[in-house]
CSV table of C-alpha atoms in Angstrom, one decimal:
chain,number,residue,atom,x,y,z
A,1,MET,CA,-0.3,-0.3,0.3
A,2,THR,CA,1.2,3.2,-1.0
A,3,ASP,CA,2.2,5.5,1.7
A,4,VAL,CA,0.9,9.7,1.6
A,5,GLU,CA,3.6,12.3,2.5
A,6,ILE,CA,2.9,13.9,5.3
A,7,GLY,CA,5.7,16.2,5.3
A,8,ARG,CA,9.5,16.0,4.4
A,9,GLY,CA,9.8,13.9,7.6
A,10,LYS,CA,7.1,11.7,7.7
A,11,SER,CA,4.6,9.5,5.8
A,12,GLY,CA,1.5,7.1,6.3
A,13,ARG,CA,-0.4,4.7,4.9
A,14,ARG,CA,-4.1,5.9,4.3
A,15,ALA,CA,-6.5,4.3,6.7
A,16,TYR,CA,-10.2,3.9,6.3
A,17,SER,CA,-12.8,4.3,9.1
A,18,LEU,CA,-16.5,2.4,8.6
A,19,SER,CA,-18.3,5.4,7.9
A,20,GLU,CA,-15.8,6.0,4.5
A,21,ILE,CA,-17.2,1.9,3.6
A,22,GLY,CA,-20.1,0.9,1.6
A,23,ILE,CA,-21.1,-2.9,0.8
A,24,VAL,CA,-21.9,-3.5,-2.9
A,25,PRO,CA,-25.1,-5.7,-3.3
A,26,ALA,CA,-24.7,-8.8,-6.2
A,27,ARG,CA,-26.6,-9.7,-9.1
A,28,ARG,CA,-28.2,-12.9,-7.1
A,29,THR,CA,-30.2,-12.4,-3.8
A,30,ARG,CA,-31.7,-14.5,-1.7
A,31,ASP,CA,-34.6,-14.4,1.2
A,32,PRO,CA,-33.3,-13.2,4.6
A,33,GLU,CA,-34.9,-16.1,6.2
A,34,GLU,CA,-32.5,-18.4,4.4
A,35,VAL,CA,-29.4,-16.4,5.8
A,36,SER,CA,-27.6,-18.1,8.9
A,37,ILE,CA,-25.9,-15.4,11.2
A,38,SER,CA,-24.8,-18.1,13.6
A,39,TRP,CA,-21.3,-17.9,14.9
A,40,GLN,CA,-19.0,-20.8,16.6
A,41,ILE,CA,-15.6,-19.7,18.6
A,42,ASP,CA,-13.9,-23.2,19.9
A,43,ALA,CA,-16.7,-25.2,21.3
A,44,TYR,CA,-19.3,-22.7,21.8
A,45,ARG,CA,-22.1,-21.7,19.0
A,46,PHE,CA,-23.9,-18.5,18.9
A,47,ASP,CA,-27.4,-18.0,16.9
A,48,MET,CA,-25.7,-14.5,16.2
A,49,PRO,CA,-22.5,-12.7,15.6
A,50,LEU,CA,-22.2,-10.9,18.8
A,51,MET,CA,-20.5,-10.0,21.9
A,52,ALA,CA,-21.4,-7.6,24.8
A,53,SER,CA,-19.0,-5.6,26.6
A,54,PRO,CA,-17.5,-5.9,29.1
A,55,MET,CA,-19.3,-2.4,30.5
A,56,ASP,CA,-20.8,-2.1,33.6
A,57,SER,CA,-23.5,0.2,31.6
A,58,VAL,CA,-24.4,-3.3,29.2
A,59,VAL,CA,-23.7,-5.8,31.5
A,60,SER,CA,-25.1,-6.7,34.7
A,61,PRO,CA,-25.4,-10.7,35.5
A,62,ALA,CA,-29.0,-10.2,34.6
A,63,THR,CA,-28.3,-8.8,30.9
A,64,ALA,CA,-25.6,-11.6,30.6
A,65,ILE,CA,-28.2,-14.2,31.4
A,66,GLN,CA,-31.2,-12.2,28.7
A,67,ILE,CA,-28.8,-11.7,26.0
A,68,GLY,CA,-27.2,-15.8,26.3
A,69,ARG,CA,-30.8,-16.8,26.3
A,70,LEU,CA,-31.1,-14.5,23.1
A,71,GLY,CA,-28.5,-16.2,21.5
A,72,GLY,CA,-25.1,-13.3,21.7
A,73,LEU,CA,-22.8,-13.7,24.2
A,74,ALA,CA,-22.5,-10.9,26.8
A,75,VAL,CA,-18.9,-10.6,28.7
A,76,LEU,CA,-19.1,-9.3,32.3
A,77,ASP,CA,-16.4,-7.2,33.4
A,78,LEU,CA,-14.7,-8.4,36.8
A,79,GLU,CA,-13.2,-5.3,37.6
A,80,GLY,CA,-16.7,-3.4,37.2
A,81,LEU,CA,-18.8,-2.8,40.2
A,82,TRP,CA,-20.6,-6.4,39.9
A,83,THR,CA,-17.3,-7.2,41.5
A,84,ARG,CA,-16.5,-5.0,44.4
A,85,TYR,CA,-19.8,-4.1,45.8
A,86,GLU,CA,-22.3,-6.4,47.1
A,87,ASP,CA,-25.5,-4.4,45.6
A,88,PRO,CA,-23.8,-2.3,43.4
A,89,GLU,CA,-27.2,-1.1,42.1
A,90,PRO,CA,-27.3,2.3,44.0
A,91,LEU,CA,-24.3,3.3,42.8
A,92,LEU,CA,-25.3,2.6,39.4
A,93,ALA,CA,-28.8,5.0,39.9
A,94,GLU,CA,-26.4,8.0,40.8
A,95,VAL,CA,-24.5,7.6,38.4
A,96,THR,CA,-27.3,8.8,36.6
A,97,GLU,CA,-27.1,11.8,38.6
A,98,LEU,CA,-24.1,13.4,38.4
A,99,ASP,CA,-23.7,16.3,36.8
A,100,GLU,CA,-20.7,16.4,33.4
A,101,GLN,CA,-18.2,18.2,35.8
A,102,ALA,CA,-18.7,15.3,38.6
A,103,ALA,CA,-19.1,11.8,37.0
A,104,THR,CA,-15.3,11.3,36.7
A,105,ARG,CA,-14.4,12.0,39.8
A,106,ARG,CA,-16.8,10.3,41.3
A,107,LEU,CA,-16.5,6.9,38.9
A,108,GLN,CA,-12.9,7.0,39.8
A,109,ALA,CA,-13.9,7.0,43.6
A,110,MET,CA,-16.5,4.3,42.9
A,111,TYR,CA,-13.7,2.2,41.3
A,112,ALA,CA,-11.7,2.7,44.0
A,113,ALA,CA,-13.0,-0.2,45.9
A,114,PRO,CA,-10.9,-3.5,46.2
A,115,ILE,CA,-12.2,-6.0,44.0
A,116,SER,CA,-13.4,-9.3,46.1
A,117,GLU,CA,-12.7,-12.8,44.8
A,118,ASP,CA,-15.7,-14.2,46.7
A,119,LEU,CA,-17.7,-12.1,44.4
A,120,ILE,CA,-15.7,-13.1,41.0
A,121,GLY,CA,-17.1,-16.4,41.8
A,122,ARG,CA,-20.8,-15.8,43.3
A,123,ARG,CA,-20.9,-13.5,39.9
A,124,ILE,CA,-20.0,-15.9,37.4
A,125,GLU,CA,-21.9,-19.1,39.3
A,126,GLY,CA,-24.9,-16.8,39.0
A,127,ILE,CA,-24.6,-16.8,35.2
A,128,ALA,CA,-23.7,-20.2,34.7
A,129,ARG,CA,-26.2,-21.9,36.8
A,130,ALA,CA,-29.0,-19.8,34.2
A,131,GLY,CA,-27.6,-22.5,31.5
A,132,VAL,CA,-26.3,-20.0,29.2
A,133,ILE,CA,-22.2,-19.7,28.0
A,134,THR,CA,-20.1,-17.3,30.4
A,135,ALA,CA,-17.7,-14.8,29.5
A,136,ALA,CA,-16.0,-12.7,32.0
A,137,SER,CA,-13.2,-10.2,31.4
A,138,LEU,CA,-10.2,-8.6,33.2
A,139,SER,CA,-7.2,-6.5,32.3
A,140,PRO,CA,-3.9,-7.9,31.6
A,141,GLN,CA,-2.8,-6.1,34.9
A,142,ARG,CA,-5.2,-8.0,36.5
A,143,THR,CA,-5.3,-11.4,34.8
A,144,ALA,CA,-3.0,-13.1,36.8
A,145,ARG,CA,-4.1,-12.2,40.1
A,146,TYR,CA,-7.5,-13.2,39.7
A,147,CYS,CA,-7.4,-15.8,37.1
A,148,LYS,CA,-7.7,-18.6,39.4
A,149,ALA,CA,-10.9,-17.9,40.5
A,150,VAL,CA,-12.1,-17.0,37.4
A,151,VAL,CA,-11.5,-20.6,36.0
A,152,ASP,CA,-12.1,-22.2,39.2
A,153,ALA,CA,-15.9,-20.7,39.0
A,154,GLY,CA,-16.5,-22.4,35.7
A,155,VAL,CA,-16.1,-19.2,33.2
A,156,ASP,CA,-16.3,-20.7,29.4
A,157,ILE,CA,-15.0,-18.1,27.8
A,158,PHE,CA,-11.8,-15.9,29.2
A,159,VAL,CA,-11.6,-12.4,27.7
A,160,ILE,CA,-8.2,-10.3,28.8
A,161,ARG,CA,-9.2,-6.6,27.7
A,162,GLY,CA,-7.1,-3.7,27.5
A,163,THR,CA,-6.9,-0.5,25.3
A,164,THR,CA,-4.1,-1.7,23.8
A,165,VAL,CA,-2.5,-5.4,24.1
A,166,SER,CA,0.6,-7.0,23.5
A,167,ALA,CA,2.5,-9.8,23.4
A,168,GLU,CA,5.3,-8.9,24.7
A,169,HIS,CA,5.0,-5.7,27.0
A,170,VAL,CA,8.1,-4.5,29.0
A,171,SER,CA,8.0,-3.2,32.4
A,172,GLY,CA,10.5,-2.3,34.6
A,173,ARG,CA,8.0,-2.3,37.7
A,174,ALA,CA,6.3,-5.6,37.9
A,175,GLU,CA,6.8,-9.1,35.5
A,176,PRO,CA,4.4,-8.8,33.0
A,177,LEU,CA,1.8,-11.2,31.8
A,178,ASN,CA,3.4,-14.2,29.6
A,179,LEU,CA,0.4,-14.6,27.6
A,180,LYS,CA,1.6,-17.4,25.2
A,181,GLN,CA,2.5,-19.3,28.9
A,182,PHE,CA,-0.9,-18.3,30.6
A,183,ILE,CA,-3.1,-18.9,27.4
A,184,TYR,CA,-1.3,-22.4,27.4
A,185,GLU,CA,-1.6,-23.4,30.7
A,186,LEU,CA,-5.6,-22.6,30.7
A,187,ASP,CA,-8.2,-24.9,29.9
A,188,VAL,CA,-10.8,-22.5,28.4
A,189,PRO,CA,-10.2,-20.2,24.8
A,190,VAL,CA,-9.0,-16.8,25.6
A,191,VAL,CA,-10.0,-13.9,23.4
A,192,VAL,CA,-7.2,-11.3,23.8
A,193,GLY,CA,-7.3,-7.5,22.6
A,194,GLY,CA,-7.7,-4.9,21.6
A,195,CYS,CA,-4.9,-4.1,18.7
A,196,ALA,CA,-5.2,-2.3,15.4
A,197,THR,CA,-2.3,-3.5,13.2
A,198,TYR,CA,-0.9,-6.8,11.1
A,199,SER,CA,1.8,-7.6,13.3
A,200,ALA,CA,0.3,-7.1,16.9
A,201,ALA,CA,-2.6,-9.7,15.6
A,202,LEU,CA,-0.3,-11.8,14.5
A,203,HIS,CA,1.7,-12.0,17.4
A,204,LEU,CA,-1.4,-12.0,19.5
A,205,MET,CA,-2.7,-15.2,17.4
A,206,ARG,CA,1.0,-16.8,18.0
A,207,THR,CA,0.0,-16.9,21.6
A,208,GLY,CA,-2.3,-19.3,21.6
A,209,ALA,CA,-5.8,-17.3,21.4
A,210,ALA,CA,-9.1,-18.5,20.2
A,211,GLY,CA,-9.9,-14.9,18.8
A,212,VAL,CA,-8.3,-11.7,18.8
A,213,LEU,CA,-9.8,-8.2,19.3
A,214,VAL,CA,-9.5,-5.7,16.9
A,215,GLY,CA,-9.7,-1.9,17.8
A,216,PHE,CA,-9.0,-0.2,21.2
A,217,GLY,CA,-13.2,-0.6,22.5
A,218,GLY,CA,-14.1,2.1,25.2
A,219,GLY,CA,-17.4,2.7,23.8
A,220,SER,CA,-18.9,6.0,22.0
A,221,GLY,CA,-17.6,8.1,25.1
A,222,HIS,CA,-13.9,7.0,24.5
A,223,THR,CA,-11.5,10.4,24.5
A,224,THR,CA,-8.5,7.9,24.1
A,225,VAL,CA,-7.5,10.1,20.6
A,226,THR,CA,-8.1,12.9,22.3
A,227,VAL,CA,-5.8,12.2,25.6
A,228,LEU,CA,-3.5,9.9,24.1
A,229,GLY,CA,-3.6,10.3,20.3
A,230,VAL,CA,-3.8,6.8,19.0
A,231,ALA,CA,-5.7,6.2,17.0
A,232,VAL,CA,-6.6,3.5,13.9
A,233,PRO,CA,-9.3,3.6,11.7
A,234,MET,CA,-11.7,0.5,12.5
A,235,ALA,CA,-12.3,-0.9,8.3
A,236,THR,CA,-8.0,-0.6,8.0
A,237,ALA,CA,-7.5,-1.7,11.1
A,238,ILE,CA,-9.8,-5.3,11.0
A,239,ALA,CA,-8.8,-5.5,7.3
A,240,ASP,CA,-5.1,-5.6,9.0
A,241,VAL,CA,-6.4,-7.8,11.3
A,242,ALA,CA,-8.3,-10.6,9.4
A,243,ALA,CA,-4.7,-10.7,6.7
A,244,ALA,CA,-3.2,-11.8,9.9
A,245,ARG,CA,-5.2,-14.4,10.2
A,246,ARG,CA,-5.0,-15.5,6.8
A,247,ASP,CA,-1.0,-16.1,7.1
A,248,TYR,CA,-1.2,-17.5,11.0
A,249,LEU,CA,-3.4,-19.8,9.3
A,250,ASP,CA,-0.9,-21.0,7.0
A,251,GLU,CA,1.8,-20.9,9.3
A,252,SER,CA,-0.1,-22.8,12.0
A,253,GLY,CA,-1.6,-25.5,9.7
A,254,GLY,CA,-4.9,-24.7,9.8
A,255,ARG,CA,-5.2,-23.0,12.9
A,256,TYR,CA,-8.2,-20.7,12.6
A,257,VAL,CA,-8.3,-17.6,15.2
A,258,HIS,CA,-11.4,-15.3,15.1
A,259,VAL,CA,-10.9,-11.6,14.8
A,260,ILE,CA,-13.7,-9.7,16.7
A,261,ALA,CA,-13.9,-5.9,16.0
A,262,ASP,CA,-14.4,-3.8,19.5
A,263,GLY,CA,-15.6,-0.6,18.8
A,264,SER,CA,-17.1,1.8,16.5
A,265,MET,CA,-20.3,-0.4,16.5
A,266,THR,CA,-22.8,2.4,16.8
A,267,SER,CA,-25.8,0.9,14.1
A,268,SER,CA,-26.6,-2.4,12.4
A,269,GLY,CA,-24.8,-0.7,9.3
A,270,ASP,CA,-21.5,-0.6,11.3
A,271,ILE,CA,-21.7,-4.1,12.1
A,272,ALA,CA,-22.9,-5.3,8.3
A,273,LYS,CA,-19.6,-3.2,7.4
A,274,ALA,CA,-17.1,-4.6,9.6
A,275,LEU,CA,-18.3,-8.5,9.4
A,276,ALA,CA,-18.0,-7.5,5.3
A,277,ILE,CA,-14.4,-6.5,5.7
A,278,GLY,CA,-13.6,-9.4,7.9
A,279,ALA,CA,-15.0,-10.0,11.1
A,280,ASP,CA,-15.5,-12.7,12.4
A,281,ALA,CA,-18.0,-11.3,14.9
A,282,VAL,CA,-18.5,-7.9,17.0
A,283,MET,CA,-18.3,-6.4,20.3
A,284,VAL,CA,-20.9,-4.1,20.9
A,285,GLY,CA,-21.3,-1.3,23.5
A,286,SER,CA,-23.5,2.0,23.0
A,287,PRO,CA,-26.3,0.8,20.9
A,288,LEU,CA,-26.9,-2.1,24.1
A,289,ALA,CA,-26.8,0.4,26.1
A,290,ARG,CA,-30.0,1.8,25.1
A,291,ALA,CA,-32.1,-1.0,26.1
A,292,SER,CA,-34.2,-0.3,29.0
A,293,GLN,CA,-32.6,-3.1,30.8
A,294,ALA,CA,-28.6,-2.1,30.5
A,295,PRO,CA,-27.8,-1.1,33.8
A,296,GLY,CA,-26.5,2.3,32.9
A,297,ARG,CA,-30.1,3.4,32.9
A,298,GLY,CA,-29.4,5.3,29.4
A,299,TYR,CA,-25.9,6.4,30.5
A,300,HIS,CA,-22.9,4.2,29.1
A,301,TRP,CA,-19.3,4.5,30.0
A,302,GLY,CA,-16.5,2.4,29.9
A,303,SER,CA,-13.7,1.3,32.4
A,304,GLU,CA,-11.0,3.9,30.4
A,305,ALA,CA,-13.4,6.4,32.1
A,306,ASN,CA,-12.5,5.8,35.4
A,307,HIS,CA,-9.0,5.2,35.5
A,308,THR,CA,-6.9,6.3,38.4
A,309,GLU,CA,-4.2,8.6,36.5
A,310,LEU,CA,-5.8,9.4,32.8
A,311,PRO,CA,-9.3,9.0,32.7
A,312,ARG,CA,-9.7,8.4,28.4
A,313,GLY,CA,-13.4,8.2,28.4
A,314,ALA,CA,-16.6,9.9,29.7
A,315,ARG,CA,-20.0,8.9,31.0
A,316,VAL,CA,-22.5,9.8,27.9
A,317,HIS,CA,-26.0,10.3,27.7
A,318,VAL,CA,-27.1,7.3,24.9
A,319,GLY,CA,-30.9,7.7,26.5
A,320,THR,CA,-33.9,4.7,26.4
A,321,ILE,CA,-35.1,3.3,23.3
A,322,GLY,CA,-36.6,-0.7,23.8
A,323,THR,CA,-35.8,-3.8,24.9
A,324,LEU,CA,-32.9,-6.0,24.5
A,325,GLU,CA,-35.0,-8.2,22.1
A,326,GLN,CA,-36.3,-5.3,19.8
A,327,ILE,CA,-32.7,-4.0,19.9
A,328,LEU,CA,-31.1,-7.4,19.1
A,329,LEU,CA,-34.1,-8.9,17.2
A,330,GLY,CA,-36.9,-6.5,16.3
A,331,PRO,CA,-39.3,-5.4,15.4
A,332,SER,CA,-37.6,-2.2,15.1
A,333,THR,CA,-39.5,1.3,15.2
A,334,VAL,CA,-37.0,3.9,13.9
A,335,PRO,CA,-35.2,4.2,10.6
A,336,ASP,CA,-31.6,5.2,12.0
A,337,GLY,CA,-30.2,1.4,12.4
A,338,SER,CA,-30.1,1.4,16.3
A,339,MET,CA,-32.5,-1.6,16.5
A,340,ASN,CA,-33.3,-4.8,15.2
A,341,LEU,CA,-29.3,-4.9,14.4
A,342,MET,CA,-29.4,-8.9,13.8
A,343,GLY,CA,-32.7,-8.6,11.5
A,344,ALA,CA,-30.3,-5.5,9.1
A,345,LEU,CA,-27.7,-8.1,9.0
A,346,ARG,CA,-29.7,-10.7,7.9
A,347,ARG,CA,-31.4,-8.2,5.0
A,348,THR,CA,-27.6,-6.9,4.1
A,349,MET,CA,-26.1,-10.1,3.5
A,350,ALA,CA,-29.2,-11.4,1.4
A,351,THR,CA,-29.4,-7.8,-0.5
A,352,ALA,CA,-25.5,-9.3,-1.2
A,353,GLY,CA,-26.9,-13.1,-2.0
A,354,TYR,CA,-24.5,-14.4,0.8
A,355,SER,CA,-25.7,-17.5,2.7
A,356,ASP,CA,-23.3,-17.8,5.9
A,357,LEU,CA,-20.9,-15.1,7.6
A,358,LYS,CA,-18.0,-16.7,5.9
A,359,GLU,CA,-19.2,-16.3,2.7
A,360,PHE,CA,-20.0,-12.8,3.4
A,361,GLN,CA,-16.7,-11.9,4.2
A,362,ARG,CA,-15.9,-12.2,0.3
A,363,VAL,CA,-18.3,-9.8,-0.6
A,364,GLU,CA,-17.4,-6.6,-3.0
A,365,VAL,CA,-16.7,-3.0,-1.3
A,366,VAL,CA,-16.2,0.6,-2.3
A,367,VAL,CA,-14.2,3.1,-0.8
A,368,ALA,CA,-16.7,6.3,-0.3
A,369,ASP,CA,-15.8,10.1,-0.6
A,370,SER,CA,-13.4,10.5,1.9
A,371,GLY,CA,-13.7,14.6,1.9
A,372,SER,CA,-17.2,14.5,2.9
A,373,PRO,CA,-17.5,15.5,6.5
A,374,ARG,CA,-19.1,12.0,7.5
A,375,GLY,CA,-15.7,10.7,6.7
A,376,ARG,CA,-13.1,12.6,8.1
A,377,ARG,CA,-14.8,11.9,11.6
């Protein structure tokens, strides 16, 4: 790919966001009812290629069970309020009443309470007892400390998620997590990320991960680009990591690592485009935060918002538009792509003439005018 000259001393690749990509319909179309959107990772099969983001505004034990019964996979944040407080409901209600200036400071105070290993076990066991697949998330910094409690509780899928996760973290203060050794010793599949480049993804795949998260997560209120200046437009990131998956498949003699797009999934069209570019599944936050059952009660925030030293996220008001079932499976009462996310995906695939997700990754796409105001965002 040709580099663009930024100035005489620096050049860089042109990268694309999802808003700049369009899916091209084919000459053959299908009935949406004949389209399969099922997704399988390791031994676990789901009716939809969707993971709910490990954010307190999106996933509680109750919503994890509901999303599981609807056919998706919800990931519980094991560093959130549900593992720090016996009953976090009063705190979740308080978040909705804070003014903008006080929100970050109060979130930092709430998340300063210690994590309880007992609560980790009880939350995971509670979800598992409902008969749905359980998934839970820790940051790389806390994985070694709490992983035994997670595995002993019977988690099905372990997610190691951070703003940026590498297979080679260098630290002079503490022994970094050896991802390859850690994953090798676990008996459960591990999904790890985020990453946004070919080389970073390839290194994560070589650790033995079952899936790799693409993007920086953080939800619609994340400010990573403003605070750190770190950003890779999602369409390019997905395509690069999908290329790493293809090359690792050859390198490993047939081991397939799932690519999961994490971030920028604000509408049904974004989900369809992420899968068309090469993702196997998507991790969704803000659309589900708008459900009537969402623990955030119409507000949305990620773990970056409560960082003790350098918050990189804000609490944002997303409102409430319907139930989880309506948002995921319809029917929709609005024309903006915020409801019936999976029904819209079926229709996109049917319009393009593809019957399943792996085939849909071969669909033709085009690059829209990057000079438009929406394209520059």
